[in-house]
Coordinates of C-alpha atoms and ligand atoms in Angstrom, one line a residue:
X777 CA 40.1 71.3 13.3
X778 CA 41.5 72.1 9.5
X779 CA 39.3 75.1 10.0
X780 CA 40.9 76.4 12.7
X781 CA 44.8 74.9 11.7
X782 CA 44.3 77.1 8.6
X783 CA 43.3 80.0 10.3
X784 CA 46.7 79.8 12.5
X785 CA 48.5 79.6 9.3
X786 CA 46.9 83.0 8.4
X787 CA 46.7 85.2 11.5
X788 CA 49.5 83.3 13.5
X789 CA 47.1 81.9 16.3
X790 CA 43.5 80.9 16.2
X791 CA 41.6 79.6 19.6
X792 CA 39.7 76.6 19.5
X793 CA 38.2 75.2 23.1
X794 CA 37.1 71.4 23.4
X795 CA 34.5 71.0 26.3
X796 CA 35.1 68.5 29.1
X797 CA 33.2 66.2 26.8
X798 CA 35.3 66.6 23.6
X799 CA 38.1 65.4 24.7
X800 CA 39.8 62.6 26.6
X801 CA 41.6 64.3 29.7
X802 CA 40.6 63.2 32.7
X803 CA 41.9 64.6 36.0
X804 CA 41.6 60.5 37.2
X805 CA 44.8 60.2 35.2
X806 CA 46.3 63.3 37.1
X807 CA 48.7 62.2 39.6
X808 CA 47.6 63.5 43.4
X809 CA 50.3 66.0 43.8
X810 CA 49.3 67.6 40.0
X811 CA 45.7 67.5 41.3
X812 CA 46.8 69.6 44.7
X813 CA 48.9 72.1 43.2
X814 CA 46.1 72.8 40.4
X815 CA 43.4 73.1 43.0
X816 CA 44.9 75.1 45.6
X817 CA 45.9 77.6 43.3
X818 CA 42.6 77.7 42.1
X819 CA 41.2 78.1 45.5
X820 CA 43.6 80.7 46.0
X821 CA 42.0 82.4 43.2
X822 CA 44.2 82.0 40.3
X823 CA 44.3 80.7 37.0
X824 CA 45.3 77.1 37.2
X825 CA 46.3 74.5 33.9
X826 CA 48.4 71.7 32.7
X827 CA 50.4 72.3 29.7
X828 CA 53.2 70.9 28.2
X829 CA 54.4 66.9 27.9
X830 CA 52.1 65.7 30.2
X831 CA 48.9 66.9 28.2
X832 CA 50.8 65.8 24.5
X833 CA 50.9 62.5 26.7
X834 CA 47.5 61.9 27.6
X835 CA 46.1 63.1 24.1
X836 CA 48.7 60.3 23.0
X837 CA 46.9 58.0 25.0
X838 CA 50.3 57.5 27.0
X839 CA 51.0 58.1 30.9
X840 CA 52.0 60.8 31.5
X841 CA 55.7 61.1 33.4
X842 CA 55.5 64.7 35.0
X843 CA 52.8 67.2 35.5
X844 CA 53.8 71.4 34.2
X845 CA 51.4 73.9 36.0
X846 CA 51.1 77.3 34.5
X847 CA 49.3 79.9 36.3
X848 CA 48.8 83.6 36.7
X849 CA 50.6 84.0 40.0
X850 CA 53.6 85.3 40.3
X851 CA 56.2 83.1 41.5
X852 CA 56.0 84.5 44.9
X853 CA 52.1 84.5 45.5
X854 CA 52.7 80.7 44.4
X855 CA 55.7 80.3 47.4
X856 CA 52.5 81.9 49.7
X857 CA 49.9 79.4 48.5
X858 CA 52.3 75.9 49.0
X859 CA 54.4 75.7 52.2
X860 CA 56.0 73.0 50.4
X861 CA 57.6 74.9 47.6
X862 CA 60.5 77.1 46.7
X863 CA 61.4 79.6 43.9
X864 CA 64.3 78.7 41.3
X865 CA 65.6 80.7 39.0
X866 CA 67.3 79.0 35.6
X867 CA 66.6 81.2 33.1
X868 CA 63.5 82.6 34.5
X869 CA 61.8 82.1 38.1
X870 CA 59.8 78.8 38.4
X871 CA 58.8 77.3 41.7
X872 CA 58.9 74.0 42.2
X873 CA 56.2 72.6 44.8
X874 CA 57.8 69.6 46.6
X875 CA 56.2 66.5 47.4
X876 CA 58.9 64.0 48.4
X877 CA 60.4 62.8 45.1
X878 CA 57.5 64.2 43.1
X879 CA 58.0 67.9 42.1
X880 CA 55.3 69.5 40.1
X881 CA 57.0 72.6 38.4
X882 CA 54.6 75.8 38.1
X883 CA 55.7 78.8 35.7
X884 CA 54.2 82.1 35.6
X885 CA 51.9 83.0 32.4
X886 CA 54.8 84.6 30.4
X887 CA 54.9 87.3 27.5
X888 CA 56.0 86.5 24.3
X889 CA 56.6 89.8 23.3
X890 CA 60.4 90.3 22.2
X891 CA 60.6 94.1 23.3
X892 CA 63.8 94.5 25.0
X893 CA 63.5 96.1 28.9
X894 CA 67.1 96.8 30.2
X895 CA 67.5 94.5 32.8
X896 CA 64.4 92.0 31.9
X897 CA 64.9 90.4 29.0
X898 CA 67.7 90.6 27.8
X899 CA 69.4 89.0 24.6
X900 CA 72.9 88.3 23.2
X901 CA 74.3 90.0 20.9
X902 CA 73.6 87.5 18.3
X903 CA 69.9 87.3 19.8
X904 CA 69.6 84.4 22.4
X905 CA 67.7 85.4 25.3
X906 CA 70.0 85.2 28.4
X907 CA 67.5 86.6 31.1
X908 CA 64.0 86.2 30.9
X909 CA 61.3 87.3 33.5
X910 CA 58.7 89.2 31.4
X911 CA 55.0 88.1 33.1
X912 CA 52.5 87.9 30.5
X913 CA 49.1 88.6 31.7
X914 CA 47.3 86.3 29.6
X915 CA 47.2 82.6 28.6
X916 CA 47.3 83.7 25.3
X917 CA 50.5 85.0 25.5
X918 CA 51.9 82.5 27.5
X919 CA 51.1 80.2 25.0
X920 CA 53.1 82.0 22.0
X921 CA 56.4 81.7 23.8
X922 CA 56.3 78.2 24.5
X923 CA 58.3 75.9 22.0
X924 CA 55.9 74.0 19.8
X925 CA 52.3 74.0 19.0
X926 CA 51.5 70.4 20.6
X927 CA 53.3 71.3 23.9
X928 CA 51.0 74.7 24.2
X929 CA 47.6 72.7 24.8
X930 CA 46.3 73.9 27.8
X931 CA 44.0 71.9 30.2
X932 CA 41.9 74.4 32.7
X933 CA 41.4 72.8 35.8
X934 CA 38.4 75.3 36.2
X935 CA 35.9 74.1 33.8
X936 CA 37.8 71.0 32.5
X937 CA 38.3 72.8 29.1
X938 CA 40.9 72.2 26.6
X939 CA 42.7 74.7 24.9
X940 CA 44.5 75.6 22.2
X941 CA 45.9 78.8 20.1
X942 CA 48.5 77.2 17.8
X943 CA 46.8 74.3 16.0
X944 CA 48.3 71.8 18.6
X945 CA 45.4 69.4 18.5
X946 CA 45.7 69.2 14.6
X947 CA 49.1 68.5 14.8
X948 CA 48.9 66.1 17.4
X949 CA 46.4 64.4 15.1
X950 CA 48.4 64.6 12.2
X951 CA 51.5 63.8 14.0
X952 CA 53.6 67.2 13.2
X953 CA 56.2 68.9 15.0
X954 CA 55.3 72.6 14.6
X955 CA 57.6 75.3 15.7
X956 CA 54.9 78.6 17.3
X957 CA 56.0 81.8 15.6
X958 CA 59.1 82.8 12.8
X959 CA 61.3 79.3 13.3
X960 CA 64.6 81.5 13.2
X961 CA 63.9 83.4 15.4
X962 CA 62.6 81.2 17.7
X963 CA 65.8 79.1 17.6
X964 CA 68.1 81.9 17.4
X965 CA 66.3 83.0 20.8
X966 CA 66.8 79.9 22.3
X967 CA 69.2 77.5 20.1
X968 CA 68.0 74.0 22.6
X969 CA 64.9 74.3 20.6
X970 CA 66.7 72.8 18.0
X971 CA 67.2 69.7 19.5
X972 CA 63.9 69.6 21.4
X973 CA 62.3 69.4 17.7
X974 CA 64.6 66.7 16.8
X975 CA 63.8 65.2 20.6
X976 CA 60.1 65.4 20.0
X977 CA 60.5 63.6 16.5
X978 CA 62.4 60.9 17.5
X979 CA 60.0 60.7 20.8
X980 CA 56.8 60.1 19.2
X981 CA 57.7 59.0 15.8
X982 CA 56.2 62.6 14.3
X983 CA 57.5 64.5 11.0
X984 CA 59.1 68.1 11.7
X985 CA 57.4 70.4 9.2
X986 CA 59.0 71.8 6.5
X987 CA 59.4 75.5 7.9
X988 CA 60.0 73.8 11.5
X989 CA 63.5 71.9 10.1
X990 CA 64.1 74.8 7.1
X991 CA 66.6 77.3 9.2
X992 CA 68.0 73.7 11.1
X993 CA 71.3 73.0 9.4
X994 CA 72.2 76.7 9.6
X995 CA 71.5 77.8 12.9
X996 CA 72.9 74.3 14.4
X997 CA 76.2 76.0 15.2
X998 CA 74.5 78.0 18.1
X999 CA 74.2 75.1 20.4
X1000 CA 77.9 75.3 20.9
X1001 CA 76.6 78.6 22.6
X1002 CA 74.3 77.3 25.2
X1003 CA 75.7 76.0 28.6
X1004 CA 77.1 72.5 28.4
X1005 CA 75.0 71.4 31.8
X1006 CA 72.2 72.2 29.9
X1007 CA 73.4 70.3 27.0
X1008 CA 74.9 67.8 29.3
X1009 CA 71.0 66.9 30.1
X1010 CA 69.5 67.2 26.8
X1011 CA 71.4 65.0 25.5
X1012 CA 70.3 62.1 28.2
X1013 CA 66.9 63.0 27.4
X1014 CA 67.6 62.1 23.6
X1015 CA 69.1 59.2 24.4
X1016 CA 68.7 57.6 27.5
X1017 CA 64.6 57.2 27.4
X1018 CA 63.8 54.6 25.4
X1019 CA 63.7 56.5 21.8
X1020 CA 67.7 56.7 21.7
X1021 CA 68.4 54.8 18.0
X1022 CA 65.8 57.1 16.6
X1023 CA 67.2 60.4 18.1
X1024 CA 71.0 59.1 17.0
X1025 CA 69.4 58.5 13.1
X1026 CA 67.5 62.0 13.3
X1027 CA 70.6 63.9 14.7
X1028 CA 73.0 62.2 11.8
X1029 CA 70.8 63.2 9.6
X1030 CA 70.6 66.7 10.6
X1031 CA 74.3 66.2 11.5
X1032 CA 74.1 67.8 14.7
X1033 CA 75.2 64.3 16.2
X1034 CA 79.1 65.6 15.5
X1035 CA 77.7 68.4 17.3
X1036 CA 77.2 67.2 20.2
X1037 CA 80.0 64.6 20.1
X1038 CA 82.8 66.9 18.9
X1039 CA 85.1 65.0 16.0
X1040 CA 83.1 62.0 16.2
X1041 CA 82.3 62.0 12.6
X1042 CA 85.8 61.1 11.8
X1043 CA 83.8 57.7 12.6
X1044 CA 81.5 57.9 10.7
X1045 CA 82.7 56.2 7.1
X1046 CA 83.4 53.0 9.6
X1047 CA 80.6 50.7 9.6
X1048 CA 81.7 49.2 12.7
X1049 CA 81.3 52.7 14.5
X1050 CA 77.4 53.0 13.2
X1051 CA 76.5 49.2 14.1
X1052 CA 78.1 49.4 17.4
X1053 CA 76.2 52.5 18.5
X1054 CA 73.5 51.6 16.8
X1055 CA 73.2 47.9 18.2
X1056 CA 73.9 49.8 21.9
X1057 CA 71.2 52.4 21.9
X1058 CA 68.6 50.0 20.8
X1059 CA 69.5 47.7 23.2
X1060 CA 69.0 51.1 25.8
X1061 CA 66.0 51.2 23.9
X1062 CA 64.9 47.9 24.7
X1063 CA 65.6 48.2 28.1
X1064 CA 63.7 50.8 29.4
X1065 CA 60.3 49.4 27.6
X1066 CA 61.3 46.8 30.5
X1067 CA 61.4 49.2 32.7
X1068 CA 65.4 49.3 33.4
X1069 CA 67.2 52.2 33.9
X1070 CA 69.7 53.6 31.5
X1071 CA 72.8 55.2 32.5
X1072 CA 75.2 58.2 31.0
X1073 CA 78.3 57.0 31.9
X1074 CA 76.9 53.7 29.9
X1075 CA 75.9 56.5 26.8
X1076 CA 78.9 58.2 26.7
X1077 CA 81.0 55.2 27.3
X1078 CA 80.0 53.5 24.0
X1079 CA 79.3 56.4 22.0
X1080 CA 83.3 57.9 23.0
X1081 CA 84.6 54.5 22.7
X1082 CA 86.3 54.5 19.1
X1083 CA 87.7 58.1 19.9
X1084 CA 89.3 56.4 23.2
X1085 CA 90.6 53.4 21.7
X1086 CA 92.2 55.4 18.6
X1087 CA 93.9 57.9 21.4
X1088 CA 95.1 54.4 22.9
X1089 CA 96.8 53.1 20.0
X1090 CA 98.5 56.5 19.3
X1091 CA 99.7 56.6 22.2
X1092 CA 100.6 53.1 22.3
X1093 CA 102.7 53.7 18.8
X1094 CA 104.5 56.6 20.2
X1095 CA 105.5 54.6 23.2
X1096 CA 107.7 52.2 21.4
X1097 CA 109.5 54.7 20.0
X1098 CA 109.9 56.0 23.6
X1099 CA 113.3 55.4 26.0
X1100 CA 111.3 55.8 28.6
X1101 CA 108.3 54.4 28.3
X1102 CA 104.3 54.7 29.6
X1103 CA 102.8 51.9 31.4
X1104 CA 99.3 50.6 30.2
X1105 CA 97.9 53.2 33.1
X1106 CA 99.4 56.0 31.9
X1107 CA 98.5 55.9 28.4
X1108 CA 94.9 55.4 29.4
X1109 CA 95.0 57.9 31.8
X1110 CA 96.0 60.5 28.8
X1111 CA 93.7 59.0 26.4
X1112 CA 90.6 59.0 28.6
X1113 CA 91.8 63.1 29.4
X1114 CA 92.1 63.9 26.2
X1115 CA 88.4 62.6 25.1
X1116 CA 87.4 64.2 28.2
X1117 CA 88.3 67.8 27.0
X1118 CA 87.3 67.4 23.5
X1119 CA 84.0 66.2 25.2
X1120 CA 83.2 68.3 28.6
X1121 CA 83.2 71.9 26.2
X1122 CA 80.1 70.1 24.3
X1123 CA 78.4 68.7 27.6
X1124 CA 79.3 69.1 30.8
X1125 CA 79.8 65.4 32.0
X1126 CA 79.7 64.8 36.3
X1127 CA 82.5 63.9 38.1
X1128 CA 80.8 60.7 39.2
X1129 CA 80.0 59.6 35.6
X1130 CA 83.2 60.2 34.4
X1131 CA 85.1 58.7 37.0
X1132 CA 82.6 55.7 35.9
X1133 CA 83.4 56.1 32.2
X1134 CA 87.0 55.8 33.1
X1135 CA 86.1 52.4 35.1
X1136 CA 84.4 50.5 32.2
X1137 CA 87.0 51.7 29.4
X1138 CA 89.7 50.2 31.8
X1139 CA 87.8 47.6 32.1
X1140 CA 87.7 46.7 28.6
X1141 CA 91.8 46.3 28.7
X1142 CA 91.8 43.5 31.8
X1143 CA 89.1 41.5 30.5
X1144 CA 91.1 40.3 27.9
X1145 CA 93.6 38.8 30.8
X1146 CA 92.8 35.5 31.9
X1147 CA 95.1 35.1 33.9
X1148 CA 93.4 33.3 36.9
X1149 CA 95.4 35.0 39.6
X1150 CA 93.6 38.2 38.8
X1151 CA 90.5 37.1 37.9
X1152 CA 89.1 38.1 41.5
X1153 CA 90.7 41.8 41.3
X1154 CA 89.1 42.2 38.0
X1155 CA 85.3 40.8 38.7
X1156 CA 85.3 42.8 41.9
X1157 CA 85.8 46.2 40.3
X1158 CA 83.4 48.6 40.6
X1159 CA 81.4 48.6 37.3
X1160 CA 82.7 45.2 36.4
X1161 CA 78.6 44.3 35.1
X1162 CA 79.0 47.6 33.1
X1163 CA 82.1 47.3 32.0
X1164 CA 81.5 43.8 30.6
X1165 CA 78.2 45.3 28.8
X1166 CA 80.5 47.1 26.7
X1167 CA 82.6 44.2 25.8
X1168 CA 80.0 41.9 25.0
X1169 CA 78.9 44.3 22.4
X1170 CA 81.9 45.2 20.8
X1171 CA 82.7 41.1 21.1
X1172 CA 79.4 40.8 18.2
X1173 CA 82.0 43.3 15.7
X1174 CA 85.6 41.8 16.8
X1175 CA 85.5 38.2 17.1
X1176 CA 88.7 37.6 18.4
X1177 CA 87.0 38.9 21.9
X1178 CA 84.3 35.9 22.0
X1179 CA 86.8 33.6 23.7
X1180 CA 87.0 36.2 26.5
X1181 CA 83.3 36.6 26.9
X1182 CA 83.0 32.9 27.4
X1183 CA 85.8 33.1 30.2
X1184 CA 84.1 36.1 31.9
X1185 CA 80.3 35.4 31.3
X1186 CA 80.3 33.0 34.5
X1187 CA 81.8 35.9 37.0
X1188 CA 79.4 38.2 35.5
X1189 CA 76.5 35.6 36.0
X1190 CA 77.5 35.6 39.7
X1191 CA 77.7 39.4 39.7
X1192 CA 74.2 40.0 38.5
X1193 CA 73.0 37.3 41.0
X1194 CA 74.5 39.1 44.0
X1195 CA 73.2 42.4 42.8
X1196 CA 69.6 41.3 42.2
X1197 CA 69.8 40.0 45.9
X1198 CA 71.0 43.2 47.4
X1199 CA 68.1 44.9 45.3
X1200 CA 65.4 42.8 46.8
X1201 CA 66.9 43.0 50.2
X1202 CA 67.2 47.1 50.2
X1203 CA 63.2 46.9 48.4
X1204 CA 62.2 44.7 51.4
X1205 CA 63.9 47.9 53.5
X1206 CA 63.1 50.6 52.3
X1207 CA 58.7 49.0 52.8
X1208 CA 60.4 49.0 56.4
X1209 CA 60.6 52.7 56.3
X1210 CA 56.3 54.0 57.1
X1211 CA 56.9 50.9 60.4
X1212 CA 57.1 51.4 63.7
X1213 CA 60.9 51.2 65.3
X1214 CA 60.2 47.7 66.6
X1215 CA 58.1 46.5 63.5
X1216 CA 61.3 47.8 61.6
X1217 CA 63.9 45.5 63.7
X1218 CA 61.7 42.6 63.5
X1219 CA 61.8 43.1 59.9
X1220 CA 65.5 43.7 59.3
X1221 CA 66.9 40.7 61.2
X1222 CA 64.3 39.0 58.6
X1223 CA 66.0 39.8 55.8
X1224 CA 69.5 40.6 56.7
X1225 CA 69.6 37.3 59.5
X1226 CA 71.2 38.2 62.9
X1227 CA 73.9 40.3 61.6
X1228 CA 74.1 43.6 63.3
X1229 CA 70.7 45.8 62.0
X1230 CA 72.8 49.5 62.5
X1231 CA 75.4 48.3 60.3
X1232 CA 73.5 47.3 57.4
X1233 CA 71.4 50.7 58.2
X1234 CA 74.6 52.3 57.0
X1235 CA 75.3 50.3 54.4
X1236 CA 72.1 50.8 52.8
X1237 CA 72.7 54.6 54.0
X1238 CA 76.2 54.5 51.8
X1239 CA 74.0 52.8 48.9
X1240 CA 71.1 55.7 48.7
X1241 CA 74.2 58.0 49.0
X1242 CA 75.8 56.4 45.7
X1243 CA 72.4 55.8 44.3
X1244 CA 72.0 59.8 44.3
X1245 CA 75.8 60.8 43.3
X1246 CA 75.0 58.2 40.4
X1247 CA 71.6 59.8 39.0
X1248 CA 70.1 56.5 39.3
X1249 CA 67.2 57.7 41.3
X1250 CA 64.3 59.6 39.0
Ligands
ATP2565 P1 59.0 66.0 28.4 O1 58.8 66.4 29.8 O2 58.3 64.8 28.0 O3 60.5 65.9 28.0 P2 57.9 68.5 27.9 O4 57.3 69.1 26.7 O5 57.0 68.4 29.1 O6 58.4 67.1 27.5 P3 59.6 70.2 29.5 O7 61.0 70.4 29.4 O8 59.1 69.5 30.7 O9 59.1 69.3 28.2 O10 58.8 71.5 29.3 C1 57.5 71.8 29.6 C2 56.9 72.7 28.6 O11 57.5 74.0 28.7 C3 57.0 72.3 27.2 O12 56.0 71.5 26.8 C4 56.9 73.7 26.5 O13 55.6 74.2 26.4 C5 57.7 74.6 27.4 N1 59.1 74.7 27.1 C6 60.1 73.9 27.6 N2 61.3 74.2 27.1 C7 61.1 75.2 26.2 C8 61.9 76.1 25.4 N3 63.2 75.8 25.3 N4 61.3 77.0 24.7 C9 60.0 77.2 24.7 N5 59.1 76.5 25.5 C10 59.6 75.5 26.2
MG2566 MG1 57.5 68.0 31.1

């Protein structure tokens, strides 16, 4: 494996093939629907492999979360192979074959060749490829235009074969993050590879090589250049999957975290500011090894906090000199805009998860009011559990807020009790869903009593509805 890693150094690309033996992927750890897509292409009579994460995964000896096919059919011989499927275009044409929540995305073998074709690939002036839809013919070649050298290990579904033209299996080994080709001008091409490095680091604990971080600091600027929904997701895959206190270390450190978070590193000389995010994202972290989920409004709810509160108290200090004055409302309601469009240019935040952002920072003003005449009001909000979250954290780095977390922790207590029953109860329904109609009723008056079985049907309705708006579905 040196062998071959220093004869990629040389020529650029060097194949090495590990038999079904050699190597420890095993289509029992495919999932059913990666298995089905693979093997009806192949019986179809294309070229079928996995690529990407979910091979790095298995090599890793982890699970792997989602299955990328790539093939030699075009995307519209794939749409004629799977009923099931349709053709989306992003920046080039994938199809997506459908299987209830499970999609297995499959991407035509794609060139890597940089020639410019009016009207098929076509770059920028400052060379980032806006349109892409060259076929490649080969493997080969679909393997140089993929990002780094462990996500371009291919597994043949064919002959069970691994295989590799970049050195991935070295690296994998030697746990390195390895850009394929000249790293410039692959991140001038396509500037999110700069944070899929940083992503990948983070992810698995790996060092970026020296000529894979060189052309970083310099080229960073060109993120502000790619579309903020993309960047919008990016950025909850750096932080919202378990590896979050690592990616916010390896982004300060290639400060592209001010980046992303526009005049956030006014923060950054405040200590308070770094053990406050930091103490957040590990507890993220900690959460999903349990298995939780972690939420962006909850991300960019802590990480946007400081910059809310210090729009607050200007706004607050310019009140008082004011005739006419701005209630509490208002002067949230201009603060929480005003982080919003220094924000939403950077990373195009949903309407649902701002509106939820806005909840829990309003939140953190009433739960310092103990008032017991609104103490109802307050633990009845929407977000109220979420909201509290916050405060409990920022009640470890301001003492002053303890006494509140002791008045509220009770209400929350309740909260969380209620919510883990109406989670068991819509589990219990949704196994109701592959019964009969009358196996179905029998059920439901089980678990929600005598009460009326069509209206909890819409409640539960209204539920997956918010569930979806919310992202809190994979
Ligand atoms: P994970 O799914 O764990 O986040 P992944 O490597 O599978 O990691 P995907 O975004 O699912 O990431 O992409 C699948 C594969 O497509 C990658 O492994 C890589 O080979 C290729 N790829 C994805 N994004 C890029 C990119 N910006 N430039 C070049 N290749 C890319
Ligand atoms: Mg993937």
């Amino acid at each position: 494996m040196s062998k071959n890693k220093a004869l990629v150094k040389r020529h650029g690309a060097a194949k090495i093939v590990l038999e079904r033996n050699q190597h420890p992927v095993s289509r029992k750890s495919f999932s059913r629907q990666a298995l089905t897509v693979l093997e009806g292409l192949r019986k179809a009579g294309y070229q079928a492999y996995l690529v990407g994460g979910c091979i790095r995964d298995m090599l890793t000896g982890k699970s792997p979360k989602d299955f990328d096919v790539s093939t030699n059919a075009t995307p519209e011989q794939v749409r004629r192979v799977f009923q099931n499927s349709r053709i989306i275009g992003r920046r080039f044409k994938i199809v997506h074959v459908v299987f209830g929540r499970e999609i297995i995305e499959v991407t035509t073998f794609r060139s890597g060749s940089e020639i410019s074709r009016p009207g098929i690939r076509v770059s920028d002036n400052a060379g980032m490829l806006v349109r892409d839809n060259v076929y490649g013919k080969s493997l080969e070649e679909d393997a140089e235009r993929r990002d780094f050298t462990i996500n371009a290990i291919y597994y043949n579904i064919k002959n069970y074969q691994l295989i590799d033209f970049h050195g991935g299996l070295y690296d994998l080994q030697h746990g390195i993050i390895d850009i394929i080709g000249d790293p410039e001008k692959r991140y001038l091409e396509d500037p999110v590879r700069i944070i899929r490095a940083l992503r990948f680091a983070a992810k698995l604990g790996f060092k970026i090589s020296r000529r894979t971080a060189a052309p970083i600091k310099a080229l960073a600027e060109n993120l502000r250049q790619v579309s903020n929904a993309r960047m919008y997701e990016e950025v909850n895959k750096l932080f919202l999957s378990g590896h979050g206190l690592q990616s916010y270390r390896i982004l300060r450190n290639y400060r592209i975290f001010e980046i992303l978070f526009p005049g956030i590193d006014e923060y950054y000389d405040n200590s308070v500011f770094n053990s406050f995010v930091e103490f957040a994202l590990k507890s993220s972290d900690e959460r999903y090894a349990e298995n939780k989920r972690n939420m962006p409004h909850f991300l960019y709810a802590i990480i946007l906090w400081f910059a809310f509160q210090k729009e607050v108290f200007e706004l607050q200090q310019i009140n008082e000199s004011l005739v006419d004055s701005m209630s509490l409302r208002d002067i949230l309601e201009v603060a929480f805009a005003k982080v919003m469009a220094r924000q939403n240019p950077m990373t195009a935040i949903p309407l649902s998860i701002s509106e939820s952002i806005r909840s829990m920072w309003t939140l953190q003003f009433m739960l310092t009011d103990k008032n017991q005449e609104h103490t109802a009001a307050i633990a009845g909000r929407t977000l109220f559990r979420g909201g509290f979250d916050i405060f409990r954290i920022r009640a470890r780095f301001e003492p002053y807020l303890r006494q509140f977390v002791d008045f509220w922790q009770p209400f929350y207590d309740e909260s969380s009790a209620q919510a883990r029953d109406r989670a068991q109860k819509q589990e219990l329904f949704e196994q109701t869903r592959t019964l009969g109609k009358r196996d179905k009723k029998v059920v439901i008056k089980e678990v929600f009593g005598d009460d009326d079985a069509r209206e909890k049907n819409d409640r539960l309705a209204k539920a997956r509805a918010w569930r979806a708006a919310m992202h809190l579905d994979p």
